[in-house]
Short mmCIF file of C-alpha atoms in Angstrom, two decimals:
data_model
loop_
_atom_site.label_atom_id
_atom_site.label_comp_id
_atom_site.label_asym_id
_atom_site.label_seq_id
_atom_site.Cartn_x
_atom_site.Cartn_y
_atom_site.Cartn_z
CA UNK A 1 -146.46 -23.40 -100.44
CA UNK A 2 -143.01 -22.86 -100.51
CA UNK A 3 -140.98 -26.31 -101.11
CA UNK A 4 -138.03 -24.39 -100.16
CA UNK A 5 -138.43 -24.12 -96.68
CA UNK A 6 -137.27 -26.40 -93.81
CA UNK A 7 -139.77 -29.05 -91.80
CA UNK A 8 -141.75 -31.80 -93.05
CA UNK A 9 -143.80 -29.35 -93.90
CA UNK A 10 -141.47 -28.51 -96.45
CA UNK A 11 -141.35 -32.22 -98.26
CA UNK A 12 -145.62 -32.01 -98.93
CA UNK A 13 -145.58 -32.48 -102.65
CA UNK A 14 -148.57 -31.39 -104.78
CA UNK A 15 -150.85 -33.91 -105.93
CA UNK A 16 -148.78 -36.77 -104.34
CA UNK A 17 -152.16 -36.90 -102.32
CA UNK A 18 -150.23 -35.45 -98.92
CA UNK A 19 -147.41 -37.97 -99.03
CA UNK A 20 -144.06 -36.31 -97.71
CA UNK A 21 -140.51 -37.22 -99.34
CA UNK A 22 -140.09 -38.78 -96.09
CA UNK A 23 -143.22 -41.28 -96.47
CA UNK A 24 -142.61 -42.20 -100.36
CA UNK A 25 -138.43 -43.26 -99.71
CA UNK A 26 -140.26 -45.74 -96.70
CA UNK A 27 -142.71 -46.77 -98.82
CA UNK A 28 -140.55 -47.40 -101.90
CA UNK A 29 -138.36 -49.51 -99.59
CA UNK A 30 -141.33 -51.09 -97.64
CA UNK A 31 -143.60 -52.19 -100.43
CA UNK A 32 -141.91 -52.32 -103.26
CA UNK A 33 -138.19 -53.72 -101.69
CA UNK A 34 -136.24 -50.71 -103.83
CA UNK A 35 -132.91 -49.37 -102.66
CA UNK A 36 -132.88 -45.47 -101.87
CA UNK A 37 -131.10 -43.35 -101.56
CA UNK A 38 -131.23 -39.17 -100.07
CA UNK A 39 -129.63 -36.70 -101.97
CA UNK A 40 -128.97 -33.60 -102.86
CA UNK A 41 -131.92 -30.99 -102.36
CA UNK A 42 -133.62 -27.30 -103.24
CA UNK A 43 -132.66 -24.22 -102.05
CA UNK A 44 -133.90 -20.75 -102.34
CA UNK A 45 -131.20 -18.06 -102.70
CA UNK A 46 -132.20 -14.58 -103.91
CA UNK A 47 -135.12 -15.60 -105.15
CA UNK A 48 -134.17 -18.24 -107.17
CA UNK A 49 -134.06 -22.25 -106.43
CA UNK A 50 -130.96 -23.76 -105.87
CA UNK A 51 -129.26 -27.44 -105.64
CA UNK A 52 -127.74 -27.68 -101.77
CA UNK A 53 -124.66 -28.77 -103.90
CA UNK A 54 -123.72 -24.69 -104.33
CA UNK A 55 -122.84 -25.64 -108.55
CA UNK A 56 -124.10 -22.59 -110.02
CA UNK A 57 -124.05 -24.78 -113.11
CA UNK A 58 -125.72 -28.01 -111.51
CA UNK A 59 -127.29 -30.20 -114.54
CA UNK A 60 -129.05 -31.54 -111.95
CA UNK A 61 -130.48 -29.00 -109.20
CA UNK A 62 -131.71 -30.66 -106.33
CA UNK A 63 -132.02 -34.40 -107.58
CA UNK A 64 -128.54 -35.80 -107.80
CA UNK A 65 -126.41 -37.76 -104.81
CA UNK A 66 -124.71 -35.83 -102.52
CA UNK A 67 -121.39 -37.80 -101.93
CA UNK A 68 -119.24 -39.96 -104.81
CA UNK A 69 -119.62 -43.04 -102.63
CA UNK A 70 -123.31 -42.82 -102.91
CA UNK A 71 -124.00 -46.28 -103.78
CA UNK A 72 -122.33 -47.83 -100.27
CA UNK A 73 -124.93 -45.20 -98.80
CA UNK A 74 -128.47 -46.50 -100.34
CA UNK A 75 -130.22 -48.55 -98.48
CA UNK A 76 -133.54 -51.02 -98.32
CA UNK A 77 -134.30 -50.26 -94.90
CA UNK A 78 -137.24 -48.53 -94.19
CA UNK A 79 -135.69 -47.74 -90.75
CA UNK A 80 -132.87 -46.51 -92.70
CA UNK A 81 -134.40 -44.59 -95.36
CA UNK A 82 -136.50 -42.77 -92.37
CA UNK A 83 -133.27 -41.40 -90.72
CA UNK A 84 -132.15 -40.11 -93.43
CA UNK A 85 -135.01 -38.24 -94.27
CA UNK A 86 -135.92 -37.26 -91.09
CA UNK A 87 -132.43 -35.75 -91.09
CA UNK A 88 -133.51 -33.37 -94.33
CA UNK A 89 -137.27 -33.73 -95.05
CA UNK A 90 -136.28 -32.07 -98.41
CA UNK A 91 -133.80 -34.51 -99.85
CA UNK A 92 -134.42 -35.47 -102.87
CA UNK A 93 -135.59 -39.52 -103.89
CA UNK A 94 -133.25 -41.50 -105.60
CA UNK A 95 -133.37 -45.38 -106.72
CA UNK A 96 -130.06 -46.80 -107.45
CA UNK A 97 -130.27 -49.16 -110.49
CA UNK A 98 -128.98 -52.18 -111.58
CA UNK A 99 -130.05 -53.68 -108.27
CA UNK A 100 -133.95 -54.33 -107.71
CA UNK A 101 -134.25 -53.45 -111.63
CA UNK A 102 -132.65 -51.11 -115.01
CA UNK A 103 -134.36 -48.45 -116.73
CA UNK A 104 -134.43 -47.84 -120.26
CA UNK A 105 -134.21 -44.11 -120.92
CA UNK A 106 -135.98 -42.74 -124.17
CA UNK A 107 -137.24 -39.03 -125.25
CA UNK A 108 -140.65 -38.52 -123.86
CA UNK A 109 -142.17 -38.17 -128.26
CA UNK A 110 -141.05 -41.73 -128.20
CA UNK A 111 -141.93 -43.04 -124.74
CA UNK A 112 -145.52 -42.31 -125.18
CA UNK A 113 -145.21 -43.65 -128.99
CA UNK A 114 -143.88 -46.83 -127.61
CA UNK A 115 -146.25 -46.70 -124.46
CA UNK A 116 -149.58 -46.63 -126.70
CA UNK A 117 -148.39 -49.13 -129.26
CA UNK A 118 -146.78 -51.70 -126.73
CA UNK A 119 -150.74 -51.19 -125.00
CA UNK A 120 -152.21 -52.21 -127.77
CA UNK A 121 -150.01 -54.92 -127.70
CA UNK A 122 -151.05 -55.45 -124.14
CA UNK A 123 -146.78 -56.13 -123.71
CA UNK A 124 -146.19 -56.61 -119.34
CA UNK A 125 -145.18 -53.18 -118.63
CA UNK A 126 -143.58 -52.05 -115.37
CA UNK A 127 -143.43 -48.93 -113.81
CA UNK A 128 -142.45 -45.86 -116.17
CA UNK A 129 -141.54 -42.32 -114.92
CA UNK A 130 -141.72 -39.16 -117.08
CA UNK A 131 -139.16 -36.23 -116.03
CA UNK A 132 -138.99 -32.34 -116.15
CA UNK A 133 -136.49 -32.38 -119.14
CA UNK A 134 -138.69 -34.99 -120.89
CA UNK A 135 -137.48 -38.19 -120.78
CA UNK A 136 -139.25 -41.26 -120.05
CA UNK A 137 -137.72 -44.38 -117.51
CA UNK A 138 -138.93 -47.78 -118.22
CA UNK A 139 -138.68 -50.10 -115.37
CA UNK A 140 -137.32 -53.45 -116.15
CA UNK A 141 -135.55 -56.69 -114.46
CA UNK A 142 -132.22 -55.89 -113.39
CA UNK A 143 -129.23 -56.84 -115.48
CA UNK A 144 -131.42 -57.34 -118.79
CA UNK A 145 -130.80 -54.10 -119.96
CA UNK A 146 -126.93 -54.64 -121.11
CA UNK A 147 -128.59 -56.74 -123.82
CA UNK A 148 -130.61 -53.62 -125.17
CA UNK A 149 -127.57 -52.42 -127.17
CA UNK A 150 -127.43 -56.12 -129.11
CA UNK A 151 -131.24 -56.34 -129.47
CA UNK A 152 -131.34 -52.61 -131.20
CA UNK A 153 -128.35 -53.84 -133.14
CA UNK A 154 -130.40 -56.88 -134.27
CA UNK A 155 -133.46 -55.35 -134.84
CA UNK A 156 -131.56 -53.47 -137.95
CA UNK A 157 -131.09 -50.11 -135.50
CA UNK A 158 -127.87 -48.22 -135.30
CA UNK A 159 -128.02 -47.87 -130.78
CA UNK A 160 -125.39 -44.68 -131.54
CA UNK A 161 -127.81 -43.04 -133.72
CA UNK A 162 -130.70 -43.31 -132.03
CA UNK A 163 -131.72 -41.52 -128.43
CA UNK A 164 -131.88 -44.37 -126.47
CA UNK A 165 -129.80 -45.31 -122.98
CA UNK A 166 -129.95 -48.31 -120.58
CA UNK A 167 -129.50 -47.05 -116.56
CA UNK A 168 -127.78 -50.13 -115.00
CA UNK A 169 -125.30 -51.04 -112.10
CA UNK A 170 -123.85 -48.04 -110.98
CA UNK A 171 -126.58 -45.48 -111.87
CA UNK A 172 -129.90 -43.92 -110.22
CA UNK A 173 -132.89 -42.13 -111.62
CA UNK A 174 -134.88 -39.81 -109.24
CA UNK A 175 -137.96 -40.72 -108.34
CA UNK A 176 -141.73 -39.43 -107.96
CA UNK A 177 -142.28 -37.21 -106.52
CA UNK A 178 -138.61 -35.34 -106.62
CA UNK A 179 -138.25 -31.75 -108.42
CA UNK A 180 -135.63 -31.11 -110.26
CA UNK A 181 -134.37 -27.68 -110.45
CA UNK A 182 -137.45 -25.07 -111.88
CA UNK A 183 -138.75 -27.59 -114.31
CA UNK A 184 -140.55 -29.75 -112.04
CA UNK A 185 -141.39 -32.88 -110.58
CA UNK A 186 -140.51 -36.28 -111.36
CA UNK A 187 -143.94 -37.75 -112.44
CA UNK A 188 -145.21 -41.70 -112.66
CA UNK A 189 -146.50 -42.38 -116.26
CA UNK A 190 -147.48 -45.64 -114.56
CA UNK A 191 -147.21 -46.20 -111.14
CA UNK A 192 -145.88 -49.12 -108.79
CA UNK A 193 -148.53 -51.28 -108.50
CA UNK A 194 -149.19 -55.08 -107.40
CA UNK A 195 -149.95 -55.89 -111.07
CA UNK A 196 -146.95 -54.49 -111.98
CA UNK A 197 -144.41 -56.08 -109.05
CA UNK A 198 -143.13 -58.72 -111.76
CA UNK A 199 -140.99 -56.12 -114.53
CA UNK A 200 -140.40 -57.19 -117.77
CA UNK A 201 -137.41 -58.37 -119.29
CA UNK A 202 -135.71 -55.90 -121.55
CA UNK A 203 -136.13 -57.14 -124.81
CA UNK A 204 -140.01 -57.11 -124.41
CA UNK A 205 -140.13 -53.75 -124.23
CA UNK A 206 -136.64 -53.09 -126.68
CA UNK A 207 -138.49 -53.33 -130.48
CA UNK A 208 -140.96 -50.52 -129.36
CA UNK A 209 -138.92 -48.16 -128.53
CA UNK A 210 -136.27 -48.62 -130.67
CA UNK A 211 -138.77 -48.45 -133.44
CA UNK A 212 -140.15 -44.86 -131.90
CA UNK A 213 -136.99 -43.71 -130.99
CA UNK A 214 -136.01 -44.39 -134.42
CA UNK A 215 -139.18 -42.62 -135.97
CA UNK A 216 -138.51 -39.65 -133.99
CA UNK A 217 -134.30 -39.41 -135.33
CA UNK A 218 -136.18 -39.41 -138.48
CA UNK A 219 -138.74 -36.97 -137.84
CA UNK A 220 -135.78 -34.60 -136.79
CA UNK A 221 -133.27 -34.74 -139.47
CA UNK A 222 -136.28 -34.68 -141.76
#
């Protein structure tokens, strides 16, 4: 199947149980009450998939907003979401951060290390995504991400020295099953379920995540 063809068929993503991007966006709005935004998409040109923004140096091909005032276009209405993706079925599914959730963003290797540790500790976790550029985002309560730099310093780490950032108000992330260039699709490491509807506070995750990021930084410098 060629995901760059037009029409609803093109929005079918392998491994997503036959759901279209439209179905997925509507489900996020209806079931999780997340604001959603239809972003750019991938187009085939001379045998190469490029971003619909036409920038050949686009850093997130097919996975960023289409306009500067994107925040005002994001919607929590399933009806509006259905209209947005009906107009462009292959548009990426973007989730604004700082509204229903913030996201703690870490390297994939550190993320999996911390995830294993938190599961052993039986830490309450929310959804977690994995991106094609090998990053992981841990969903936390909105507004709590602002505490992360303070928490990291309190744990004895320099926030500027470890690869741990927060996506909060004014930011966004690409949601599964959005494809990002030739790298593949964003995936769920921990899917949204009824069990993780209530998100953790950032301070519940910051310790294991900061430790894992610090270890990765030390290993990289060794």
